Amino acid sequence: MSEKQVKPGWKSIPIGGVCWKSSEEYSTGDWRSNRPILDSDKCTNCLICYIYCPDSCISWDGEKITINYDYCKGCGICATECPVTAIEMVKE
Amino acid sequence: MSVKQKIIGINGDEAAAYALKQCKVDLLSAYPITPQTIIVEKFSEYVANGEVETEFVTVESEHSAMSVCIGGAAAGGRVCTATASAGLALMHEMVFVAASHRLPIVMTVANRALSGPINIHPDHSDSMAERDSSWIQLYAENPQEVYDTVIQAFKIAEDPTVQLPCMVMFDGFIVSHTLQNVSVLPDNIVDKFVGRRRIPKINVMGREIEYKLDVKNPLTMGPLALFDYYFEHKRQQEEAIRNAKQVICEINDEFAKISGRKYGDGLLQPYGHEDAELAIICLGSTAGTARTVVDEYRTKGIKVKVIRLKAFRPFPASELKNALKNLKLVAVLDRSGGYGAIGGPVFNEIRSILYDCKERPRIVNYIYGLGGRDVTPKLIKKVYEDLEDILKTGKVEENVKFLGVR
């Protein structure tokens, strides 16, 4: 996950609570309290985690899966659904 | 020099409708409720006669009326609505949304008591319940002032340093349904005074764009802001409503130049003897009744004062401190209860600002006129008599009294 940035104060944000940047820049991953850790030796590339991830944070490049910690909120569905227990939830 | 004006016999509601017509609103959405109904009835006549180009949106509730106004103002339009009592209460959620979206909507409120028991007559319980919504709140005294204040309200709300919605209040029936000779400005003069709505520019994803819904320059309004940004947005609202104070004063002066009419400094309107030791502070139509009593006392050589608070939000703290500094005793008249609090809302605010003053008058509170209970000169005299007693004896029996209750 990206480094914590100093957030702007009330004088430097636009009025009305309008979205002034893309949601891509809003790292919802900092809500997470438990981080999924993948053991690639155990992983069979079955892609069940890829299908189940509600935040589309697991991607598949044709060879291996990766987890995007910028947006993963640590729900743990991937770890629960993994049939070979290749994903472990670790406290942040 | 003020311009030549036409005098027409209209009530407070009609005066509001006439001003809205002259301000060329793009959209009006409202739901009928006594005693506001005439505003929208009258305005619908203007629409039917083709006197205005306003989009007139009928809705099934006040919650929807305010929601439509939010949409219209977000799209860049000059927008207004009118309501009272239960209607304002039903809007409550969207009243806060309008302000937090920084949309300069103007809402005329013919003050009426909140249920229950159900009651259609005036008190300020409806608008006082919205006092922390970050809307500008201006209380007008008579139909003439309703007309004048509605015109000013658009200019105040739409000021680039403000960008907040504005409520214009006046007492139901006493003002809304009472005829007065109202001086109205020519259409072109009002048009020139109010101008077109100015939309602020904001920086979105590195681009300067107008803060409005526009398919060519898309933006997202009303998203989620949690503990990380909500607080900053609320701080911005506080700054905006503080800015409104100076704007109200400037526009009061500017309006005086074209109309010849001025309401104190725009925030407060004191009346009576300069050296008075006793004063009453009140909102709305009661000030007129109090003024007749002040005049009567003047003929007897008794020096008293009445200070009408026109702006309740933003609260004119420094101006009030200045206005009260030479007084010995002040009675604050509240036309809404402060159930479980120490007195009514106006009393609470004023007593709070006096805490900072080294020399301050003693202050007492009267809750009065609830549900339209009549406010007579006799009743106002009772307050001045009480103040004279307190001044003589130095004793305050009760800080908060209920004036005119059986």
Coordinates of C-alpha atoms in Angstrom, one line a residue:
Chain A
M1 CA 0.0 0.0 0.0
S2 CA 1.1 3.5 -0.8
E3 CA 2.7 5.7 1.9
K4 CA 0.4 7.9 4.0
Q5 CA 0.1 11.4 2.5
V6 CA -0.7 14.6 4.4
K7 CA -4.3 15.4 3.5
P8 CA -5.2 18.9 2.4
G9 CA -6.9 21.3 4.9
W10 CA -10.2 23.1 4.6
K11 CA -8.6 26.1 2.8
S12 CA -7.3 24.1 -0.1
I13 CA -10.2 21.8 -1.0
P14 CA -13.0 22.8 -3.3
I15 CA -16.4 23.7 -1.9
G16 CA -19.5 21.6 -1.6
G17 CA -17.8 18.2 -0.9
V18 CA -17.3 17.8 -4.7
C19 CA -15.0 15.0 -5.9
W20 CA -11.8 16.9 -6.9
K21 CA -9.7 13.8 -7.8
S22 CA -10.3 10.4 -9.3
S23 CA -11.4 7.6 -7.0
E24 CA -8.3 5.8 -8.2
E25 CA -6.3 8.3 -6.0
Y26 CA -8.4 7.4 -3.0
S27 CA -6.6 4.5 -1.3
T28 CA -9.4 2.7 0.4
G29 CA -6.8 0.1 1.4
D30 CA -6.0 2.3 4.5
W31 CA -9.3 1.2 6.0
R32 CA -7.9 -2.4 6.3
S33 CA -7.0 -4.0 9.6
N34 CA -6.1 -7.5 8.3
R35 CA -3.9 -8.0 5.2
P36 CA -4.2 -11.1 3.0
I37 CA -0.8 -12.7 2.4
L38 CA -0.5 -15.1 -0.5
D39 CA 1.8 -18.1 -0.3
S40 CA 2.6 -18.6 -4.0
D41 CA 4.1 -22.1 -3.3
K42 CA 0.7 -23.3 -2.1
C43 CA -1.3 -21.4 -4.8
T44 CA -2.7 -23.6 -7.6
N45 CA -3.9 -20.6 -9.7
C46 CA -7.5 -21.8 -9.4
L47 CA -8.6 -18.1 -9.5
I48 CA -11.4 -18.6 -7.0
C49 CA -10.1 -15.6 -5.0
Y50 CA -10.0 -13.6 -8.2
I51 CA -13.7 -14.3 -8.8
Y52 CA -14.7 -13.7 -5.2
C53 CA -12.9 -10.5 -4.4
P54 CA -15.6 -7.9 -4.0
D55 CA -13.2 -5.0 -4.7
S56 CA -11.5 -6.5 -7.8
C57 CA -8.2 -6.2 -5.9
I58 CA -6.9 -9.6 -7.1
S59 CA -5.5 -9.6 -10.6
W60 CA -4.4 -12.5 -12.9
D61 CA -1.7 -11.8 -15.5
G62 CA -1.9 -15.3 -17.1
E63 CA 0.8 -16.7 -14.9
K64 CA 0.3 -15.6 -11.3
I65 CA -2.1 -13.7 -9.1
T66 CA -1.3 -10.4 -7.3
I67 CA -3.2 -8.5 -4.6
N68 CA -3.6 -4.7 -4.9
Y69 CA -3.1 -3.4 -1.4
D70 CA -4.1 0.2 -2.3
Y71 CA -7.7 -0.8 -2.5
C72 CA -8.0 -4.2 -0.6
K73 CA -10.1 -3.5 2.5
G74 CA -9.1 -6.8 4.1
C75 CA -12.5 -8.5 4.2
G76 CA -10.9 -11.9 4.1
I77 CA -13.3 -13.5 1.6
C78 CA -10.3 -14.7 -0.5
A79 CA -8.7 -16.4 2.5
T80 CA -12.0 -18.1 3.5
E81 CA -12.7 -19.3 -0.1
C82 CA -9.2 -20.5 -1.0
P83 CA -9.4 -24.3 -1.3
V84 CA -5.7 -24.8 -0.5
T85 CA -5.4 -22.2 2.3
A86 CA -2.8 -20.3 0.3
I87 CA -4.0 -17.0 1.7
E88 CA -3.5 -16.0 5.3
M89 CA -5.0 -12.9 7.0
V90 CA -2.3 -11.1 9.0
K91 CA -3.0 -8.2 11.3
E92 CA -1.7 -4.9 9.9
Chain B
M1 CA -30.6 58.6 -5.2
S2 CA -33.5 56.2 -5.0
V3 CA -35.6 55.4 -8.1
K4 CA -39.2 56.2 -8.5
Q5 CA -41.3 53.3 -7.2
K6 CA -44.8 52.0 -7.6
I7 CA -46.9 51.5 -4.5
I8 CA -49.2 48.4 -4.5
G9 CA -51.4 47.0 -1.8
I10 CA -50.1 43.5 -1.2
N11 CA -49.7 41.1 1.8
G12 CA -46.4 39.5 2.9
D13 CA -46.8 36.4 0.8
E14 CA -47.6 38.4 -2.3
A15 CA -44.7 40.6 -1.6
A16 CA -42.4 37.6 -1.5
A17 CA -43.9 36.3 -4.8
Y18 CA -43.5 39.7 -6.5
A19 CA -39.8 39.8 -5.5
L20 CA -39.3 36.3 -6.7
K21 CA -40.8 37.2 -10.0
Q22 CA -38.5 40.2 -10.4
C23 CA -35.5 38.1 -9.5
K24 CA -36.2 36.0 -12.5
V25 CA -35.8 32.6 -10.8
D26 CA -35.1 29.7 -13.2
L27 CA -36.9 27.2 -11.0
L28 CA -39.4 27.1 -8.2
S29 CA -40.5 23.9 -6.5
A30 CA -42.8 24.0 -3.5
Y31 CA -45.6 22.1 -1.8
P32 CA -48.6 24.1 -0.4
I33 CA -48.7 24.8 3.3
T34 CA -50.5 27.5 5.3
P35 CA -49.5 30.3 5.8
Q36 CA -47.1 30.2 2.9
T37 CA -49.6 29.0 0.3
I38 CA -50.3 32.4 -1.3
I39 CA -46.6 32.8 -2.4
V40 CA -46.8 29.8 -4.6
E41 CA -50.4 30.4 -5.7
K42 CA -49.4 33.9 -6.8
F43 CA -46.3 32.7 -8.5
S44 CA -48.3 30.0 -10.4
E45 CA -50.4 32.9 -11.8
Y46 CA -47.2 34.5 -13.1
V47 CA -46.3 31.2 -14.7
A48 CA -49.8 30.7 -16.2
N49 CA -49.8 34.3 -17.5
G50 CA -46.4 33.9 -19.1
E51 CA -45.0 36.7 -17.0
V52 CA -42.0 34.5 -16.0
E53 CA -39.9 31.9 -17.7
T54 CA -39.6 29.9 -14.5
E55 CA -39.7 26.1 -14.4
F56 CA -42.5 25.5 -11.9
V57 CA -42.2 22.0 -10.4
T58 CA -45.0 20.6 -8.4
V59 CA -44.1 17.8 -6.0
E60 CA -45.6 15.4 -3.5
S61 CA -43.9 16.7 -0.4
E62 CA -41.5 19.4 1.0
H63 CA -38.7 16.8 1.1
S64 CA -39.0 16.5 -2.6
A65 CA -39.4 20.3 -3.1
M66 CA -36.1 20.9 -1.5
S67 CA -34.6 18.0 -3.4
V68 CA -35.7 19.5 -6.7
C69 CA -34.3 22.8 -5.6
I70 CA -31.0 21.2 -4.9
G71 CA -31.0 19.6 -8.4
G72 CA -31.9 22.9 -10.0
A73 CA -29.3 24.9 -8.2
A74 CA -26.7 22.2 -8.8
A75 CA -27.4 22.6 -12.5
G76 CA -26.6 26.3 -12.2
G77 CA -30.0 27.8 -11.9
R78 CA -31.4 30.5 -9.6
V79 CA -33.8 28.5 -7.5
C80 CA -36.3 29.2 -4.8
T81 CA -39.0 27.5 -2.6
A82 CA -41.4 28.5 0.1
T83 CA -42.6 26.7 3.2
A84 CA -43.6 26.8 6.8
S85 CA -43.9 24.7 10.0
A86 CA -44.3 21.0 9.3
G87 CA -43.2 21.6 5.7
L88 CA -39.9 22.9 6.8
A89 CA -39.6 20.1 9.3
L90 CA -40.2 17.6 6.6
M91 CA -37.5 19.2 4.5
H92 CA -35.0 19.1 7.4
E93 CA -32.7 16.4 5.9
M94 CA -32.5 18.2 2.5
V95 CA -32.1 21.7 4.2
F96 CA -28.7 20.5 5.5
V97 CA -27.8 18.9 2.1
A98 CA -28.6 22.2 0.3
A99 CA -26.2 24.1 2.6
S100 CA -23.4 21.5 2.5
H101 CA -23.6 21.5 -1.3
R102 CA -23.1 25.3 -1.1
L103 CA -26.1 26.0 -3.3
P104 CA -27.5 29.6 -3.0
I105 CA -31.2 28.6 -2.8
V106 CA -33.6 31.2 -1.4
M107 CA -36.5 29.9 0.7
T108 CA -39.3 32.1 2.1
V109 CA -40.6 30.8 5.4
A110 CA -43.9 32.1 6.7
N111 CA -43.2 31.3 10.3
R112 CA -45.8 28.9 11.9
A113 CA -45.8 26.9 15.0
L114 CA -44.7 23.2 14.8
S115 CA -47.2 20.6 15.9
G116 CA -48.4 19.5 18.3
P117 CA -51.1 20.5 19.2
I118 CA -51.6 21.2 15.5
N119 CA -51.6 25.0 15.0
I120 CA -51.4 27.2 11.9
H121 CA -50.4 30.5 13.7
P122 CA -47.0 32.1 14.0
D123 CA -44.1 31.3 16.2
H124 CA -40.5 30.7 15.4
S125 CA -40.2 27.0 16.3
D126 CA -40.0 26.0 12.7
S127 CA -37.1 28.1 11.6
M128 CA -35.3 27.9 14.9
A129 CA -35.1 24.2 14.5
E130 CA -33.0 24.8 11.4
R131 CA -30.7 27.3 13.0
D132 CA -27.6 25.1 12.8
S133 CA -28.1 24.0 9.2
S134 CA -25.7 26.7 8.0
W135 CA -28.4 28.5 6.1
I136 CA -28.4 32.3 6.3
Q137 CA -31.5 33.3 8.3
L138 CA -33.0 36.7 7.9
Y139 CA -36.2 37.7 9.8
A140 CA -38.3 40.4 8.1
E141 CA -40.8 42.5 10.0
N142 CA -43.5 43.5 7.5
P143 CA -44.5 42.9 3.8
Q144 CA -42.3 45.8 2.6
E145 CA -39.3 44.2 4.3
V146 CA -40.2 40.8 2.9
Y147 CA -40.1 42.2 -0.6
D148 CA -36.8 44.0 0.0
T149 CA -35.2 41.1 1.8
V150 CA -36.1 38.5 -0.8
I151 CA -34.3 40.6 -3.5
Q152 CA -31.3 41.0 -1.2
A153 CA -31.3 37.3 -0.3
F154 CA -30.3 36.2 -3.8
K155 CA -27.4 38.6 -3.9
I156 CA -26.2 37.6 -0.4
A157 CA -26.5 33.9 -1.1
E158 CA -24.9 34.0 -4.5
D159 CA -22.0 36.2 -3.4
P160 CA -18.7 34.4 -4.3
T161 CA -17.5 34.5 -0.7
V162 CA -20.7 33.1 0.6
Q163 CA -22.4 30.5 -1.7
L164 CA -24.9 29.4 0.9
P165 CA -28.7 29.1 0.9
C166 CA -30.7 31.8 2.5
M167 CA -34.0 31.7 4.4
V168 CA -36.2 34.7 4.6
M169 CA -38.6 34.5 7.6
F170 CA -41.7 36.5 8.4
D171 CA -44.5 35.9 10.9
G172 CA -47.4 33.8 9.5
F173 CA -50.7 35.7 9.1
I174 CA -49.4 38.7 10.9
V175 CA -47.2 39.5 7.9
S176 CA -48.0 36.8 5.4
H177 CA -51.8 37.7 5.2
T178 CA -51.8 41.4 6.1
L179 CA -52.1 44.0 3.4
Q180 CA -49.6 46.8 3.3
N181 CA -48.8 49.5 0.8
V182 CA -45.6 48.1 -0.6
S183 CA -43.2 50.2 -2.7
V184 CA -41.9 48.1 -5.5
L185 CA -38.9 48.8 -7.7
P186 CA -39.2 48.7 -11.5
D187 CA -38.3 45.3 -13.0
N188 CA -35.2 46.5 -14.8
I189 CA -33.8 48.0 -11.6
V190 CA -34.2 44.8 -9.7
D191 CA -32.8 42.9 -12.6
K192 CA -29.7 45.1 -12.6
F193 CA -29.3 44.9 -8.8
V194 CA -29.6 41.2 -8.6
G195 CA -27.9 40.3 -11.9
R196 CA -27.5 36.8 -13.1
R197 CA -26.3 34.0 -10.8
R198 CA -22.5 33.8 -10.6
I199 CA -21.2 30.3 -10.4
P200 CA -17.8 29.8 -8.7
K201 CA -14.9 28.1 -10.3
I202 CA -13.5 25.0 -8.6
N203 CA -10.4 22.9 -9.3
V204 CA -11.4 19.3 -10.2
M205 CA -8.7 16.9 -11.3
G206 CA -6.4 19.7 -12.2
R207 CA -9.0 21.7 -14.2
E208 CA -10.7 24.9 -13.4
I209 CA -14.4 24.4 -14.0
E210 CA -17.7 25.9 -13.0
Y211 CA -19.2 24.3 -9.9
K212 CA -22.3 23.0 -11.6
L213 CA -23.6 19.8 -13.2
D214 CA -22.6 20.0 -16.8
V215 CA -22.1 17.1 -19.2
K216 CA -19.2 18.8 -20.9
N217 CA -17.4 19.2 -17.6
P218 CA -18.5 16.3 -15.5
L219 CA -18.1 16.3 -11.7
T220 CA -19.5 14.3 -8.8
M221 CA -21.6 16.2 -6.2
G222 CA -22.6 14.8 -2.9
P223 CA -20.2 11.9 -2.5
L224 CA -19.2 10.2 0.7
A225 CA -16.7 12.1 3.0
L226 CA -16.0 10.2 6.2
F227 CA -13.7 11.1 9.2
D228 CA -11.0 12.1 6.7
Y229 CA -12.7 15.0 5.0
Y230 CA -16.2 15.7 6.4
F231 CA -14.8 18.0 9.1
E232 CA -12.9 20.1 6.6
H233 CA -16.1 20.7 4.6
K234 CA -18.0 21.7 7.7
R235 CA -15.2 24.2 8.5
Q236 CA -15.6 25.7 5.1
Q237 CA -19.3 26.2 5.7
E238 CA -18.6 28.0 9.0
E239 CA -16.2 30.4 7.1
A240 CA -18.8 31.0 4.4
I241 CA -21.5 32.0 6.9
R242 CA -19.1 34.2 8.8
N243 CA -18.3 35.9 5.4
A244 CA -22.1 36.5 4.9
K245 CA -22.2 39.0 7.7
Q246 CA -20.2 41.7 5.9
V247 CA -22.0 40.9 2.6
I248 CA -25.4 41.4 4.3
C249 CA -24.3 44.8 5.5
E250 CA -22.9 45.8 2.1
I251 CA -26.0 44.7 0.3
N252 CA -28.2 46.5 2.8
D253 CA -26.3 49.7 1.9
E254 CA -26.4 49.0 -1.8
F255 CA -30.1 48.4 -1.7
A256 CA -30.7 51.6 0.2
K257 CA -29.1 53.5 -2.6
I258 CA -31.7 52.3 -5.1
S259 CA -34.8 52.0 -2.9
G260 CA -34.2 54.6 -0.1
R261 CA -35.0 51.8 2.4
K262 CA -32.5 50.6 4.9
Y263 CA -32.9 48.1 7.9
G264 CA -30.3 49.2 10.4
D265 CA -26.9 47.9 9.4
G266 CA -28.7 44.9 7.8
L267 CA -28.1 42.8 10.9
L268 CA -29.6 44.8 13.7
Q269 CA -32.2 47.6 13.8
P270 CA -32.2 49.6 17.0
Y271 CA -35.0 52.0 17.8
G272 CA -35.5 54.4 20.7
H273 CA -33.6 56.7 23.0
E274 CA -29.8 56.7 22.6
D275 CA -29.3 57.0 26.3
A276 CA -31.8 54.2 27.2
E277 CA -31.0 51.9 30.0
L278 CA -33.7 49.4 29.3
A279 CA -34.1 47.5 26.0
I280 CA -36.1 44.7 24.4
I281 CA -34.6 42.5 21.8
C282 CA -36.9 40.6 19.5
L283 CA -37.3 39.2 15.9
G284 CA -39.9 39.8 13.3
S285 CA -43.3 41.6 13.6
T286 CA -43.1 42.0 17.3
A287 CA -40.6 44.8 16.8
G288 CA -43.3 47.0 15.3
T289 CA -45.6 46.6 18.3
A290 CA -42.6 47.3 20.6
R291 CA -41.8 50.5 18.7
T292 CA -45.3 51.9 19.3
V293 CA -44.7 51.3 23.0
V294 CA -41.2 52.9 22.8
D295 CA -42.9 56.0 21.2
E296 CA -45.5 56.1 23.9
Y297 CA -42.8 56.0 26.6
R298 CA -40.9 58.7 24.8
T299 CA -43.8 61.1 25.1
K300 CA -43.8 60.4 28.9
G301 CA -40.0 61.0 29.0
I302 CA -39.1 57.4 29.8
K303 CA -36.0 56.3 27.9
V304 CA -36.3 52.8 26.5
K305 CA -35.2 51.0 23.4
V306 CA -36.1 48.1 21.1
I307 CA -33.4 46.2 19.1
R308 CA -34.7 44.1 16.3
L309 CA -32.5 41.3 15.3
K310 CA -32.8 40.9 11.5
A311 CA -30.0 38.4 11.0
F312 CA -30.1 35.4 13.3
R313 CA -27.6 33.5 11.1
P314 CA -24.9 34.6 10.9
F315 CA -25.3 35.8 14.4
P316 CA -24.2 39.5 14.7
A317 CA -22.2 39.0 17.9
S318 CA -19.8 42.0 17.7
E319 CA -22.6 44.3 16.5
L320 CA -24.8 43.2 19.4
K321 CA -22.0 43.6 22.0
N322 CA -21.6 47.2 20.8
A323 CA -25.4 47.9 20.8
L324 CA -25.8 46.5 24.3
K325 CA -22.8 48.0 26.0
N326 CA -24.4 51.1 27.5
L327 CA -27.6 49.3 28.6
K328 CA -28.4 48.3 32.2
L329 CA -31.1 45.7 31.5
V330 CA -32.1 43.7 28.5
A331 CA -35.2 41.6 28.0
V332 CA -34.9 39.0 25.1
L333 CA -38.2 38.0 23.6
D334 CA -38.2 34.5 22.2
R335 CA -41.1 33.4 20.0
S336 CA -40.0 29.7 20.4
G337 CA -39.4 27.6 23.5
G338 CA -36.1 26.3 24.7
Y339 CA -37.5 23.2 26.3
G340 CA -35.1 21.8 28.9
A341 CA -32.6 24.6 28.0
I342 CA -32.1 27.8 30.0
G343 CA -34.5 30.0 28.0
G344 CA -35.1 30.4 24.3
P345 CA -32.6 30.3 21.4
V346 CA -32.2 34.1 21.0
F347 CA -31.6 34.5 24.8
N348 CA -29.0 31.8 24.8
E349 CA -27.0 33.3 22.0
I350 CA -27.1 36.8 23.5
R351 CA -26.3 35.7 27.0
S352 CA -23.4 33.8 25.6
I353 CA -21.8 36.7 23.9
L354 CA -22.2 38.9 27.0
Y355 CA -20.0 36.6 29.0
D356 CA -17.0 38.0 27.2
C357 CA -17.9 41.6 28.0
K358 CA -16.4 43.3 31.1
E359 CA -19.3 45.6 31.4
R360 CA -22.6 44.0 30.5
P361 CA -26.3 44.5 31.1
R362 CA -28.3 42.1 33.2
I363 CA -30.4 40.0 30.9
V364 CA -33.8 38.3 31.2
N365 CA -35.8 36.1 28.9
Y366 CA -39.5 36.1 27.9
I367 CA -40.9 33.2 26.0
Y368 CA -44.0 34.7 24.3
G369 CA -46.5 34.4 21.4
L370 CA -46.3 30.6 21.0
G371 CA -48.8 29.2 18.5
G372 CA -49.8 32.8 17.5
R373 CA -50.8 34.0 21.0
D374 CA -51.4 37.7 20.4
V375 CA -48.7 40.2 21.3
T376 CA -50.3 43.4 22.3
P377 CA -48.7 46.7 23.3
K378 CA -50.0 46.0 26.8
L379 CA -48.0 42.8 26.9
I380 CA -44.8 44.7 25.8
K381 CA -45.5 47.3 28.4
K382 CA -45.5 44.5 31.0
V383 CA -42.0 43.7 30.0
Y384 CA -40.7 47.3 30.3
E385 CA -42.5 47.5 33.7
D386 CA -40.8 44.4 34.9
L387 CA -37.4 45.8 33.7
E388 CA -38.1 49.0 35.6
D389 CA -38.9 47.0 38.8
I390 CA -35.7 45.0 38.4
L391 CA -33.7 48.2 37.9
K392 CA -35.3 49.6 41.1
T393 CA -35.0 46.5 43.3
G394 CA -31.9 45.0 41.7
K395 CA -33.7 41.6 42.0
V396 CA -34.5 39.2 39.2
E397 CA -37.1 36.7 40.4
E398 CA -37.0 34.5 37.4
N399 CA -34.5 34.6 34.5
V400 CA -36.9 33.0 32.1
K401 CA -40.6 34.0 32.1
F402 CA -43.6 33.0 30.0
L403 CA -45.3 36.1 28.8
G404 CA -49.0 35.9 28.2
V405 CA -49.5 32.3 29.3
R406 CA -52.4 31.5 31.6

